[in-house]
Coordinates of C-alpha atoms in Angstrom, one line a residue:
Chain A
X226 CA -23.0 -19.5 -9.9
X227 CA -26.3 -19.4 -7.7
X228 CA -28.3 -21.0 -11.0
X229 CA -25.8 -23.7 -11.0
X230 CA -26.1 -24.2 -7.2
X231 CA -29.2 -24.8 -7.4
X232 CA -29.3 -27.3 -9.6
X233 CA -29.3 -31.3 -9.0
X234 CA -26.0 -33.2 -10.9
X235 CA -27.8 -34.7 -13.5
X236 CA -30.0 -31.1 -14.8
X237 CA -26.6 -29.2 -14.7
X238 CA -25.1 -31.6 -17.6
X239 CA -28.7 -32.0 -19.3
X240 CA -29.1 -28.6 -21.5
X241 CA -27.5 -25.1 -20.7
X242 CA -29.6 -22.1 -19.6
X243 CA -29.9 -19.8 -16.9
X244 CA -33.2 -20.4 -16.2
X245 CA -33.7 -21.7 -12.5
X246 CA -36.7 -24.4 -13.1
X247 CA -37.0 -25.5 -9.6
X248 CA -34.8 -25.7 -6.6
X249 CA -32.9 -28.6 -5.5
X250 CA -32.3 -27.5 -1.7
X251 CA -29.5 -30.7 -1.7
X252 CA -26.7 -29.2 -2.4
X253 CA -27.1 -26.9 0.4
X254 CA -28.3 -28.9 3.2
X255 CA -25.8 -31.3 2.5
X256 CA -23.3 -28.8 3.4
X257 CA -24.9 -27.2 6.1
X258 CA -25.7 -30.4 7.7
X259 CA -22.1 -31.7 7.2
X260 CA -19.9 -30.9 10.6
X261 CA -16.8 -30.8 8.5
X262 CA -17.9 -27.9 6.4
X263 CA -19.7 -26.0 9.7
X264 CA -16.1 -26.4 11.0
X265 CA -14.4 -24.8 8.2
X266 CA -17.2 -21.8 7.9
X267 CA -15.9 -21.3 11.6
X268 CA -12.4 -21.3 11.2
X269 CA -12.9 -18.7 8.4
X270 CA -14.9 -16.5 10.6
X271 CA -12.2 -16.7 13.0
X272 CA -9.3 -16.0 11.0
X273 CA -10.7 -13.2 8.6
X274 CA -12.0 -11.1 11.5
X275 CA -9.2 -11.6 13.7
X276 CA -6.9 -10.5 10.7
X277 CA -9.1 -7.6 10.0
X278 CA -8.7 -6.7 13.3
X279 CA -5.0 -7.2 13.8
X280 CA -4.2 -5.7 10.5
X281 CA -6.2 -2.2 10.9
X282 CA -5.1 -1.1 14.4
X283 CA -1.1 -2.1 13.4
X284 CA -1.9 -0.5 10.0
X285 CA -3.7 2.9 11.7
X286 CA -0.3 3.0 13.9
X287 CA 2.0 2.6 11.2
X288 CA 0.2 5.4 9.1
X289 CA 0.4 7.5 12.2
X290 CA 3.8 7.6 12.7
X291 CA 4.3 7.6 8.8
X292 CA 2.4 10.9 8.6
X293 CA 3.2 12.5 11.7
X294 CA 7.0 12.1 12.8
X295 CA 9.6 12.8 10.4
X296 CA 11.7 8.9 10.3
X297 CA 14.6 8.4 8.4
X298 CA 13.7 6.4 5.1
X299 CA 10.0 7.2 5.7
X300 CA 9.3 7.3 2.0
X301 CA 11.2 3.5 1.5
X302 CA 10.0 1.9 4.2
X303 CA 6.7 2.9 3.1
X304 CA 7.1 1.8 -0.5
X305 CA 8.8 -1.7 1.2
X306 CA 5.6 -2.4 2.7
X307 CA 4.1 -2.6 -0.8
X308 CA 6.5 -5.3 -2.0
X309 CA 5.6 -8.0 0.1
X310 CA 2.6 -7.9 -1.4
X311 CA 4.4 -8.3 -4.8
X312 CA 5.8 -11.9 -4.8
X313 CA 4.5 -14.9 -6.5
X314 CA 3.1 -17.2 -3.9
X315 CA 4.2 -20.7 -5.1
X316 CA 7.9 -20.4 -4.0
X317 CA 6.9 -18.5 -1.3
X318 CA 5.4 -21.3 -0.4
X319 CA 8.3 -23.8 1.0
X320 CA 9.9 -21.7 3.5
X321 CA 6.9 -20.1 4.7
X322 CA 6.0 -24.2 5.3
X323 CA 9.6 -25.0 6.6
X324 CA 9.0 -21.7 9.0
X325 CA 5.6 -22.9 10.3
X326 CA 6.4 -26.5 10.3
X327 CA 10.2 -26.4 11.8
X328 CA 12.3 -22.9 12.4
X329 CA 9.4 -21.6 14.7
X330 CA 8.8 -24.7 17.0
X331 CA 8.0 -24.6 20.6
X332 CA 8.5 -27.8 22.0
X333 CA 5.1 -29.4 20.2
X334 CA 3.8 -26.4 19.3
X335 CA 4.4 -25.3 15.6
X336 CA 2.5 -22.7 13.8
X337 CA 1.5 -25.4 11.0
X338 CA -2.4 -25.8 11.1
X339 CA -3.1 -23.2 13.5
X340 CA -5.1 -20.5 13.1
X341 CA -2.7 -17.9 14.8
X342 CA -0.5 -19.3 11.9
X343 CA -2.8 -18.2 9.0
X344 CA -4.2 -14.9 11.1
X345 CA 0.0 -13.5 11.1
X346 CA 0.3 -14.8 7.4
X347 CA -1.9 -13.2 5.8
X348 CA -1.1 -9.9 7.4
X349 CA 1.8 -9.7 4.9
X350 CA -0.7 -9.1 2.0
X351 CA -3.2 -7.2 3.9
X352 CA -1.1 -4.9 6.1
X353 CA 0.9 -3.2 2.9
X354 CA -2.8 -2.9 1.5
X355 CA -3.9 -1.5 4.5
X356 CA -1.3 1.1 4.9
X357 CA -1.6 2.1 1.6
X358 CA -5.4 2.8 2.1
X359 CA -5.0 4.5 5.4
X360 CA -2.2 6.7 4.3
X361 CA -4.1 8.8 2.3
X362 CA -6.7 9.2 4.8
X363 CA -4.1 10.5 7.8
X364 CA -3.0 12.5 5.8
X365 CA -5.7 13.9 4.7
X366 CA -6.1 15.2 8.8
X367 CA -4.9 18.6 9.0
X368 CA -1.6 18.6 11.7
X369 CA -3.0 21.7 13.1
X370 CA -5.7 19.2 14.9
X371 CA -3.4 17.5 16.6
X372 CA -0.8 20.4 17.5
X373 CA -4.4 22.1 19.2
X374 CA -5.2 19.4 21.0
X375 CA -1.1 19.3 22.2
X376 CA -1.3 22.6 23.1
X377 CA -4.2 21.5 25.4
X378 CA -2.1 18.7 27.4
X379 CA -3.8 15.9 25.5
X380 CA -1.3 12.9 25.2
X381 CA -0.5 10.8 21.4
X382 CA -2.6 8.8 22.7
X383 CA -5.2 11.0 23.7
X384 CA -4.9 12.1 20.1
X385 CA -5.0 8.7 18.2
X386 CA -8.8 7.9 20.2
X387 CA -10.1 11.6 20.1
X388 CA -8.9 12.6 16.6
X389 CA -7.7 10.4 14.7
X390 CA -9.8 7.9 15.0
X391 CA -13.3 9.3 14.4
X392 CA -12.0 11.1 11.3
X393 CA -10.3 8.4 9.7
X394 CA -13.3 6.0 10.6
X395 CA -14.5 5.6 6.9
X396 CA -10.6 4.4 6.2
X397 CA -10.6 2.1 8.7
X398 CA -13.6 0.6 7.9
X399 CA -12.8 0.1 4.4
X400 CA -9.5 -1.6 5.5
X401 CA -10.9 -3.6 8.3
X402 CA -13.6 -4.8 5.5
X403 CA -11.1 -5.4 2.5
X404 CA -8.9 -6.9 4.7
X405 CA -11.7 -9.4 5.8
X406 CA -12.7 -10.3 2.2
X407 CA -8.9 -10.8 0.9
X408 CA -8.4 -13.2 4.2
X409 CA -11.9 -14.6 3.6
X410 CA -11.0 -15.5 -0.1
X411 CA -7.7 -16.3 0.4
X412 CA -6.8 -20.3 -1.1
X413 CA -3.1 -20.7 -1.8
X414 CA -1.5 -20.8 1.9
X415 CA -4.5 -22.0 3.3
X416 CA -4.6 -24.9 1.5
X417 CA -1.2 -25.6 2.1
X418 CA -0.1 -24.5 5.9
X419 CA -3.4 -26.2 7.3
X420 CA -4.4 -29.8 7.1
X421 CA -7.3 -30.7 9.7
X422 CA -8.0 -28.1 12.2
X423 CA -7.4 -25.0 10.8
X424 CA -8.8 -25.7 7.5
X425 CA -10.8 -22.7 5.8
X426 CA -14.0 -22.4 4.0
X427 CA -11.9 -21.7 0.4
X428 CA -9.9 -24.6 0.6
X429 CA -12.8 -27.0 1.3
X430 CA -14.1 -25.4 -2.1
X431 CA -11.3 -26.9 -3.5
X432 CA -12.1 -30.2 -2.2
X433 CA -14.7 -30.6 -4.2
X434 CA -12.5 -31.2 -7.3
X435 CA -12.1 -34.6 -6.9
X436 CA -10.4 -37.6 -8.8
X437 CA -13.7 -39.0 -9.4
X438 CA -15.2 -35.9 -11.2
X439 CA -16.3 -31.9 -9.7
X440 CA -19.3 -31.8 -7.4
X441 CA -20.3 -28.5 -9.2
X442 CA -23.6 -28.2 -7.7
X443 CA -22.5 -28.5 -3.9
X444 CA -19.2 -26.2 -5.3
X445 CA -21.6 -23.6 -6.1
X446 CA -23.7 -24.2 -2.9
X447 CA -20.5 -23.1 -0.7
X448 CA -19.5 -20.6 -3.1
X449 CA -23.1 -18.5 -3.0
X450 CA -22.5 -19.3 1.0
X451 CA -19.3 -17.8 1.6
X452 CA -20.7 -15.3 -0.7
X453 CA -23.5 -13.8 1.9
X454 CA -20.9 -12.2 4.5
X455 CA -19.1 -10.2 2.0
X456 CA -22.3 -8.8 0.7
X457 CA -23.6 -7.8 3.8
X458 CA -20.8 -6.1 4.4
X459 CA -20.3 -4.2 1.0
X460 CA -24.0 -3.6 1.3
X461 CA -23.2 -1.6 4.6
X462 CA -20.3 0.1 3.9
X463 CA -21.2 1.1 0.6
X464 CA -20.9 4.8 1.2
X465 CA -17.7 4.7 2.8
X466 CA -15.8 2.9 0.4
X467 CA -16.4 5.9 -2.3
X468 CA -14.0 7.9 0.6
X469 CA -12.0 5.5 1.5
X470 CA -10.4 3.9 -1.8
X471 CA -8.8 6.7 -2.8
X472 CA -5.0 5.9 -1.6
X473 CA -4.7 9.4 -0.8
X474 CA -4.7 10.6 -4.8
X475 CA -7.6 12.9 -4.1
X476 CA -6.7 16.2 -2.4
X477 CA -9.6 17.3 -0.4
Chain B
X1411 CA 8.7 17.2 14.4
X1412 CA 7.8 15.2 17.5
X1413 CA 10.0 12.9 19.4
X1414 CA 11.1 10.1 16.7
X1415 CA 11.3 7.4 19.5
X1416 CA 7.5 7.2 20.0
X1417 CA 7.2 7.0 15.7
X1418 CA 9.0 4.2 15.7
X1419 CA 7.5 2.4 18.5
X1420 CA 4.4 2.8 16.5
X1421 CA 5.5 1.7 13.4
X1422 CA 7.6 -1.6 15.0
X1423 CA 4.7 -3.7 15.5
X1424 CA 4.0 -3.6 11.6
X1425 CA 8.0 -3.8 10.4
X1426 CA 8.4 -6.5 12.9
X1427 CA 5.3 -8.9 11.3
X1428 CA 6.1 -8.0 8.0
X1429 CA 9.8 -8.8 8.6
X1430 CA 8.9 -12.3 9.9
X1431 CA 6.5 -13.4 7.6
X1432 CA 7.9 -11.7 4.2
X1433 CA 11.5 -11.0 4.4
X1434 CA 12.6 -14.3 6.1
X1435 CA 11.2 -16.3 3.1
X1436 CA 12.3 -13.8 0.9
X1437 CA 16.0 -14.4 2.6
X1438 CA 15.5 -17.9 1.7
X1439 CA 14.4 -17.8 -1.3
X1440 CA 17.6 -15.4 -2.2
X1441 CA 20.1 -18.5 -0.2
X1442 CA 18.3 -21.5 -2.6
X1443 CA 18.2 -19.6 -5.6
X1444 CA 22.1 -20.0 -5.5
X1445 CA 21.5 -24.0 -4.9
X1446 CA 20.6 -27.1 -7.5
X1447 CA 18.0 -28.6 -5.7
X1448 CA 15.5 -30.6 -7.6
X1449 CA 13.8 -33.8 -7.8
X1450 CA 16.9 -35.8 -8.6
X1451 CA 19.1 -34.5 -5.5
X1452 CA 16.2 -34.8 -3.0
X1453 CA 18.7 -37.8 -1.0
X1454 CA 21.7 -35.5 -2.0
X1455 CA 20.1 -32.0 -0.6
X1456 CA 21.2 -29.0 -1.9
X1457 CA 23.8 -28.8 -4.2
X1458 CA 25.5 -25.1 -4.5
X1459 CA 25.7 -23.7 -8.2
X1460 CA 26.5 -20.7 -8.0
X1461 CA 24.7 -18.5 -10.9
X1462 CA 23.7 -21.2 -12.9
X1463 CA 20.1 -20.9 -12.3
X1464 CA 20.6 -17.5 -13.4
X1465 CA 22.5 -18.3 -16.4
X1466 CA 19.9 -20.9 -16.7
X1467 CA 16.7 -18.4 -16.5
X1468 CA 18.2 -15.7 -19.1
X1469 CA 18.2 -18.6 -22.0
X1470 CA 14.9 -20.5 -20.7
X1471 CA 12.1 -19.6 -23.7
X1472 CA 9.2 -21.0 -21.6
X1473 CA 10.1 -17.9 -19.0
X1474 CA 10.4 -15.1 -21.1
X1475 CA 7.2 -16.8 -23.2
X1476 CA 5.3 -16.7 -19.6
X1477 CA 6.5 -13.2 -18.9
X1478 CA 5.7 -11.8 -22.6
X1479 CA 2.1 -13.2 -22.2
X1480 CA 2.0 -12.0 -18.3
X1481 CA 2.6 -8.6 -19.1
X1482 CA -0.1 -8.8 -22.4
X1483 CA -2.6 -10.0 -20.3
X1484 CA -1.8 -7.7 -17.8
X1485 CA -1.8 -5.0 -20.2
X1486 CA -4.6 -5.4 -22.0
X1487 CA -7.1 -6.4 -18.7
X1488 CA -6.2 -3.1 -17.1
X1489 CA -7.1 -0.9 -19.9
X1490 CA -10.2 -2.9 -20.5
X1491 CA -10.5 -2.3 -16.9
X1492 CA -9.4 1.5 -17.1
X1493 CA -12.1 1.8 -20.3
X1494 CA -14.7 0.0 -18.5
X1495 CA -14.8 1.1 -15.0
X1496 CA -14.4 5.0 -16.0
X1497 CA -17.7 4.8 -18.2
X1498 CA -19.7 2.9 -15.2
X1499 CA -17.8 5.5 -12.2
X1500 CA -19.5 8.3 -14.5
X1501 CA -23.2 6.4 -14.9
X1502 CA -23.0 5.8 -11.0
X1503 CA -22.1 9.3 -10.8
X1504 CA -25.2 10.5 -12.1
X1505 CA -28.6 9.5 -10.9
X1506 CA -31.0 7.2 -12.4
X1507 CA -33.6 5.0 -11.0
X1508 CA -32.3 1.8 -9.3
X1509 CA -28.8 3.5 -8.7
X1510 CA -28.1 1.9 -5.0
X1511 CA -29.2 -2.0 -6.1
X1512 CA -26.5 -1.2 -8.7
X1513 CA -23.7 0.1 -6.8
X1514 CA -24.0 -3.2 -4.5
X1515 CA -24.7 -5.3 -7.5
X1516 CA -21.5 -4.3 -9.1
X1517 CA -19.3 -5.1 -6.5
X1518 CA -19.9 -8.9 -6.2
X1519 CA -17.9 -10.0 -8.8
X1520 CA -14.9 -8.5 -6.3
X1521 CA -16.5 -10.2 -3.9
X1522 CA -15.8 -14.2 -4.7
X1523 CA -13.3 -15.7 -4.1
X1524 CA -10.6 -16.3 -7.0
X1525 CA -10.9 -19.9 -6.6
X1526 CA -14.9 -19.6 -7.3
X1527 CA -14.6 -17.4 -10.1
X1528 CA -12.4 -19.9 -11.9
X1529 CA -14.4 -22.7 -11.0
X1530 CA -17.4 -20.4 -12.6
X1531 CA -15.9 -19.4 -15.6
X1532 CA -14.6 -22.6 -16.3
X1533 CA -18.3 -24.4 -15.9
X1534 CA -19.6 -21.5 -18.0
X1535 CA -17.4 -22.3 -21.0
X1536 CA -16.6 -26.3 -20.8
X1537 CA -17.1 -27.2 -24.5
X1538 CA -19.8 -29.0 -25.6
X1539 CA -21.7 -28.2 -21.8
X1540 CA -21.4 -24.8 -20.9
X1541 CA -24.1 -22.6 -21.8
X1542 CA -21.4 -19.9 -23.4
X1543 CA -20.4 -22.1 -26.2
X1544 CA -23.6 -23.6 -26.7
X1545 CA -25.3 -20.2 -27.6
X1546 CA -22.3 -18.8 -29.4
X1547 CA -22.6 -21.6 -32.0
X1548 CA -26.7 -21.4 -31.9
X1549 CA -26.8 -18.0 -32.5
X1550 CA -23.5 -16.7 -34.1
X1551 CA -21.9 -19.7 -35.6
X1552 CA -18.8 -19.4 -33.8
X1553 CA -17.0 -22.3 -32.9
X1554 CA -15.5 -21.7 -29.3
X1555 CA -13.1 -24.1 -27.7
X1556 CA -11.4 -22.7 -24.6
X1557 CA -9.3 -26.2 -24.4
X1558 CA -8.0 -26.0 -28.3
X1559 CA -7.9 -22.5 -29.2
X1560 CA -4.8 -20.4 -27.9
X1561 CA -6.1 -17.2 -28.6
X1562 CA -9.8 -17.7 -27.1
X1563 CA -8.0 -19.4 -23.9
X1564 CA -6.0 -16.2 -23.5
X1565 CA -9.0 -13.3 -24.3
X1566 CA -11.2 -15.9 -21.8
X1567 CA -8.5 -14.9 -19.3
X1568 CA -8.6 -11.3 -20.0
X1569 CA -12.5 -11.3 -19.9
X1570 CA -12.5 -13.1 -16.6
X1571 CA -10.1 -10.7 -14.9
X1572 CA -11.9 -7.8 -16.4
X1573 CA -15.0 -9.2 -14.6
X1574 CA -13.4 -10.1 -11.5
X1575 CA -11.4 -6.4 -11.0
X1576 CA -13.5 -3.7 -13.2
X1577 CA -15.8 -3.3 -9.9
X1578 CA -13.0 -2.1 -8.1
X1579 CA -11.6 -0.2 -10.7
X1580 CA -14.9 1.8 -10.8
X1581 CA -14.9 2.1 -7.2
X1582 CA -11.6 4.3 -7.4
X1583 CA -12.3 5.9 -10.6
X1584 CA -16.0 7.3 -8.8
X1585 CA -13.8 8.4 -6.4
X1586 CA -11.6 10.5 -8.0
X1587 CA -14.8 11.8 -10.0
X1588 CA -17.2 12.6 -7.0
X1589 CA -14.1 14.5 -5.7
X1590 CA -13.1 16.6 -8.8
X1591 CA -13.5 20.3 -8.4
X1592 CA -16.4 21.5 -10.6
X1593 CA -14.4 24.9 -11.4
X1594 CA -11.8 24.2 -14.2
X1595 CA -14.8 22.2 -16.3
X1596 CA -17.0 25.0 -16.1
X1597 CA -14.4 27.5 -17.0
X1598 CA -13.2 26.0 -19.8
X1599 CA -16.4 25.1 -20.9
X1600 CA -16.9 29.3 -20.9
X1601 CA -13.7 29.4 -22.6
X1602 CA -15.5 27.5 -25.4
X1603 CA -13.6 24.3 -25.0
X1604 CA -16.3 21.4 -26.5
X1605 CA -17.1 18.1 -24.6
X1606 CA -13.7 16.4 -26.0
X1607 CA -11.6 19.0 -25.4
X1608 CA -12.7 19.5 -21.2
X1609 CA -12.1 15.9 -20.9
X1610 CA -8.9 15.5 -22.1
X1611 CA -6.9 18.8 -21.3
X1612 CA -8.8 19.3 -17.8
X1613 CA -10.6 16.6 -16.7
X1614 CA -7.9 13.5 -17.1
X1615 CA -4.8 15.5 -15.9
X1616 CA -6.7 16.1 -12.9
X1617 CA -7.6 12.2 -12.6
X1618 CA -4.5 11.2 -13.4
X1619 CA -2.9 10.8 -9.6
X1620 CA -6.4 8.4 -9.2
X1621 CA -5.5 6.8 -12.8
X1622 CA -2.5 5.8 -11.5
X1623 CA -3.0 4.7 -8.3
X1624 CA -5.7 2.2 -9.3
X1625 CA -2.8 0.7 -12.3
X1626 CA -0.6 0.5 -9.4
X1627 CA -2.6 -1.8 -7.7
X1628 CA -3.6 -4.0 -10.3
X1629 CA -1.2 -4.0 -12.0
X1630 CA 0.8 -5.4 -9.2
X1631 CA -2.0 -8.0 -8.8
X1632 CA -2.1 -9.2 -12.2
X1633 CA 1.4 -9.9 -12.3
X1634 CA 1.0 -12.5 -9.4
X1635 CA -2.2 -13.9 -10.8
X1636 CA -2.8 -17.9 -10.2
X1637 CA -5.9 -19.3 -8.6
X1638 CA -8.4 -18.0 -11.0
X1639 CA -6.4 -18.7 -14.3
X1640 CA -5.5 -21.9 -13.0
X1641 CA -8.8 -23.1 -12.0
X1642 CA -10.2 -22.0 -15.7
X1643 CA -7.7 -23.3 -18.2
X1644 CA -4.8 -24.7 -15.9
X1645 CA -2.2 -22.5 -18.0
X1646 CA -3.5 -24.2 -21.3
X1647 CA -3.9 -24.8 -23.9
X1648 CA -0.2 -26.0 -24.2
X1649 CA 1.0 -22.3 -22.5
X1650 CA -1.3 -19.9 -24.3
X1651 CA -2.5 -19.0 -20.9
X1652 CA 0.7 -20.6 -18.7
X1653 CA 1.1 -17.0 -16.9
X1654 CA 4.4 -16.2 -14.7
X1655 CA 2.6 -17.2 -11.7
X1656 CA 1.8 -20.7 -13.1
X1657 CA 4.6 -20.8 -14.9
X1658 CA 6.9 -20.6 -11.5
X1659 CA 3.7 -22.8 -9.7
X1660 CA 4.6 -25.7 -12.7
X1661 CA 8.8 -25.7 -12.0
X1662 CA 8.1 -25.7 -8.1
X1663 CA 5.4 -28.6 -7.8
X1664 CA 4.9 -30.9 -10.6
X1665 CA 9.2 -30.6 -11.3
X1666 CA 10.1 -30.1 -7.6
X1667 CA 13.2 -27.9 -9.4
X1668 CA 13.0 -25.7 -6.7
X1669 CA 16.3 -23.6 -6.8
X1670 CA 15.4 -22.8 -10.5
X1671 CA 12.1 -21.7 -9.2
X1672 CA 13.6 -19.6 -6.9
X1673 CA 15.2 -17.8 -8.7
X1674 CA 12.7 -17.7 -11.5
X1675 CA 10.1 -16.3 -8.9
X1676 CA 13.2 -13.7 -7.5
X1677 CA 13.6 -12.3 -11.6
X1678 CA 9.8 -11.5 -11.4
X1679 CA 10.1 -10.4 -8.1
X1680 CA 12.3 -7.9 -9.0
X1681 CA 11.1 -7.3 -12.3
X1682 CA 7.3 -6.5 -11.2
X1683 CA 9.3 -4.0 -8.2
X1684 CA 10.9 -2.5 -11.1
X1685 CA 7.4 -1.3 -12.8
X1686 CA 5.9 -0.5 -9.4
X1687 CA 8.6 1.9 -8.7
X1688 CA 8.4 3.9 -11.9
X1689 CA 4.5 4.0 -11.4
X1690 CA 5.1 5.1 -7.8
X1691 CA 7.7 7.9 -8.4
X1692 CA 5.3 8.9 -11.1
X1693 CA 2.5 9.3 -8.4
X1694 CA 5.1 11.1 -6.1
X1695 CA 5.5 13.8 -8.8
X1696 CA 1.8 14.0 -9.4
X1697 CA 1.3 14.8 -5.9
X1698 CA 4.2 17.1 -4.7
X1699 CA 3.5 18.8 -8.3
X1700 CA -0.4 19.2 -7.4
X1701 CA 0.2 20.0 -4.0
X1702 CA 2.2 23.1 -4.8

């Protein structure tokens, strides 16, 4: 993908190899200079971190109370969660439009091609994700932690900042992180619930398929670029992820 | 246990999003999948039918083609997958020069976006320009043609995905590995058990909550998979590679049939639950059993 980004339209079609002879900087300042495309990059930032964000602290209280109190159904509603993550997108796709476009309208305001829209729909494959991941982690906390720190007058959420959350840290990284990436790579909905102002880096990928033949160099250009944040990222968290991908199989 | 009322004040931000953004489409898909609705009642609207898109679905041989090649491809990616990312979790386990570049080098594949890897994979095999077919025929003779040949389209598919997911696969498999007890190995290992032996009476049963987890998860994912396979072959040739995903993408958009989509997409729904169930009790009883 990087070879073929940096190549100019007519070497790409001229002989295949994956030797990089020199490199045609083109295809990447013509996206970087383009205001469209810095508008996209944006909105993506935007919606994957606020996701992230939204989805690991609902997901770190879910897995609290899943772990800790003893609710009826516990074991279903947890297995529920997972579901929604199950369906096939494309019908999916109609009323999730007829919902964002129509049944949740506010005088002008409509969810459609907002990014509060895509931030709330993409929690419904991230969150059960999420939970899933963090499950195994709270539960990995011994109770007797939190019935000490009881016993010493400190409130839930007392608990939740001073134990629960420094020892599930590497969890909630690793969800906060995987959560980003899914949001940041995520192509179906956006491309379908946005049209101008909410548009995301993925879908103008797709734009590059066009009627009159694929731009594959300047395809490969965004592609290395929406690349970079996710490697940073995995780069950073590396040693966490080993802990926190287990889904709470691993007994400690 | 504690006061339920605060547990469920917790958990109701999460039920509440989830209910709005999954179940309410869900409820409607359930409501049209009773309805004719299609591209010649769009002036008309819905037109209730009762079961017939039902009736319809248990007779249609382009579904259960579409499911019979989901779950192949399905089946054979993960244990590709499974094969793969256990013998790379065990190099990473060890050390060896250069280990760190590799762990973040492995992962970028999981990193790209679905659309990107199909839009890769795709420039990488276009006959007659990619650089795959090119030096298969230079160097091996073999005449590869992803847009002709059914069975190269569909292992094309499987190769992709195994690319695409075996860095995460090796990412749970190291650890369940790093987290192994050392103990049982070395006692059996006294015991006189060889090499074969350790791994499969001691070491698999103990990685088999980790095993199944991982399935789980993909295999829940590679039942739903549609950006990456439509951006390589578009579910072609003819429907060598026309997976349940596409298949239900195809009735929906191009035919606008959208009650018989519904429902179609409601059978998978169900059907995929079904499997996901089984694995899950099956990880249930792995870890009450353990835990005891």
């Amino acid at each position: 993908m990087i070879v073929i980004s940096a190549r100019s339209r007519v070497e790409l079609f001229d002989r295949p190899n994956f030797i990089i002879h020199s490199f045609f900087e083109e295809n990447y300042t013509n996206i970087i200079y383009d205001s469209t495309f810095r508008g996209y990059m944006f909105n993506s930032v935007i919606v994957a971190t606020c996701n992230a964000l939204l989805v690991t602290i609902l997901a770190l209280l879910a897995t609290y109370a899943l772990s800790r109190w003893r609710l009826t159904g516990a074991d279903n509603i947890f297995f529920w969660t997972i579901t929604n993550r199950m369906a096939p997108p494309a019908v999916f796709l109609l009323p999730l439009f007829l919902m964002f476009t129509k049944w949740f309208k506010i005088g002008d305001w409509t969810l459609f091609d907002t990014r509060t829209g895509l931030i709330l729909l993409y929690c419904v494959f991230n969150l059960p994700f999420s939970i899933w991941v963090l499950q195994g982690m709270i539960d990995g906390i011994p109770v007797e932690l939190d019935e000490a720190a009881m016993v010493d007058g400190a409130g839930t959420g007392m608990i939740l900042r001073r134990i629960i959350i420094p020892l599930a840290a590497p969890g909630l990284a690793i969800t906060a992180i995987l959560s980003w990436i899914f949001a940041w790579n995520e192509y179906l909905f956006a491309a379908t619930l946005t049209s101008v102002h909410a548009r995301t880096i993925t879908t103008g990928l797709a734009e590059f398929v066009t009627v009159t033949g694929t731009n594959w160099g300047e395809m490969a250009a965004v592609a290395t670029l929406t690349l970079i944040p996710s490697l940073a990222f995995i780069s950073f968290v590396q040693r966490y992820i080993v802990m926190g991908l287990t889904f709470g199989a691993v007994k400690e | 246990m504690r006061q339920n009322r605060t547990g469920w004040i917790f958990l109701s931000p999460s039920l509440i999003i989830l209910f709005i953004v999954g179940m309410l489409p869900f409820f409607y898909i359930m409501y049209v999948g009773f309805f004719d609705w299609n591209v010649f009642s769009v002036s008309r609207g819905l037109h209730y039918s009762g079961l017939d898109n039902y009736r319809r679905l248990v007779f249609d041989k382009d579904f259960l083609k579409s499911l019979e090649l989901t779950i192949k491809f399905a089946a054979y990616a993960i244990l590709f997958q499974l094969l793969i990312g256990y013998f790379l979790a065990n190099m990473l386990a060890i050390d060896f020069p250069g280990k760190s570049i590799f762990r973040i080098i492995h992962t970028i594949p999981l990193m790209i976006a679905p659309l990107a890897v199909g839009a890769t994979w795709r420039l990488l095999t276009i006959p007659g320009l990619g650089p795959v077919p090119f030096y298969l025929d230079r160097w091996l003779g073999f005449d590869y043609r992803i847009s002709a040949n059914a069975d190269q389209a569909f292992w094309t598919t499987v190769i992709m995905d195994v690319w695409h997911w075996t860095p995460f696969v090796t990412l749970t498999m190291l650890a369940g590995l790093v987290s192994l007890p050392q103990e049982p190995m070395e006692q059996a290992l006294v015991d006189g058990a060889n090499r074969l032996q350790v791994f499969w009476y001691v070491k698999l049963p103990l990685l088999r909550p980790v095993i199944l987890s991982t399935v789980f998860i993909r295999l829940m994912d590679a039942l739903r998979t549609v950006d990456e396979v439509w951006m390589l072959t578009g579910g072609g040739p003819g429907a060598a590679t026309r997976y349940t995903g596409l298949h239900i993408w195809r009735i929906v958009f191009p035919k606008t049939d959208y009650g018989y989509g519904a429902a179609t997409s409601l059978l998978t729904l169900y059907f995929t639950i079904v499997l996901s169930w089984l694995l899950y009790t099956a990880i249930g009883q792995q870890r009450r059993g353990g835990a005891s």
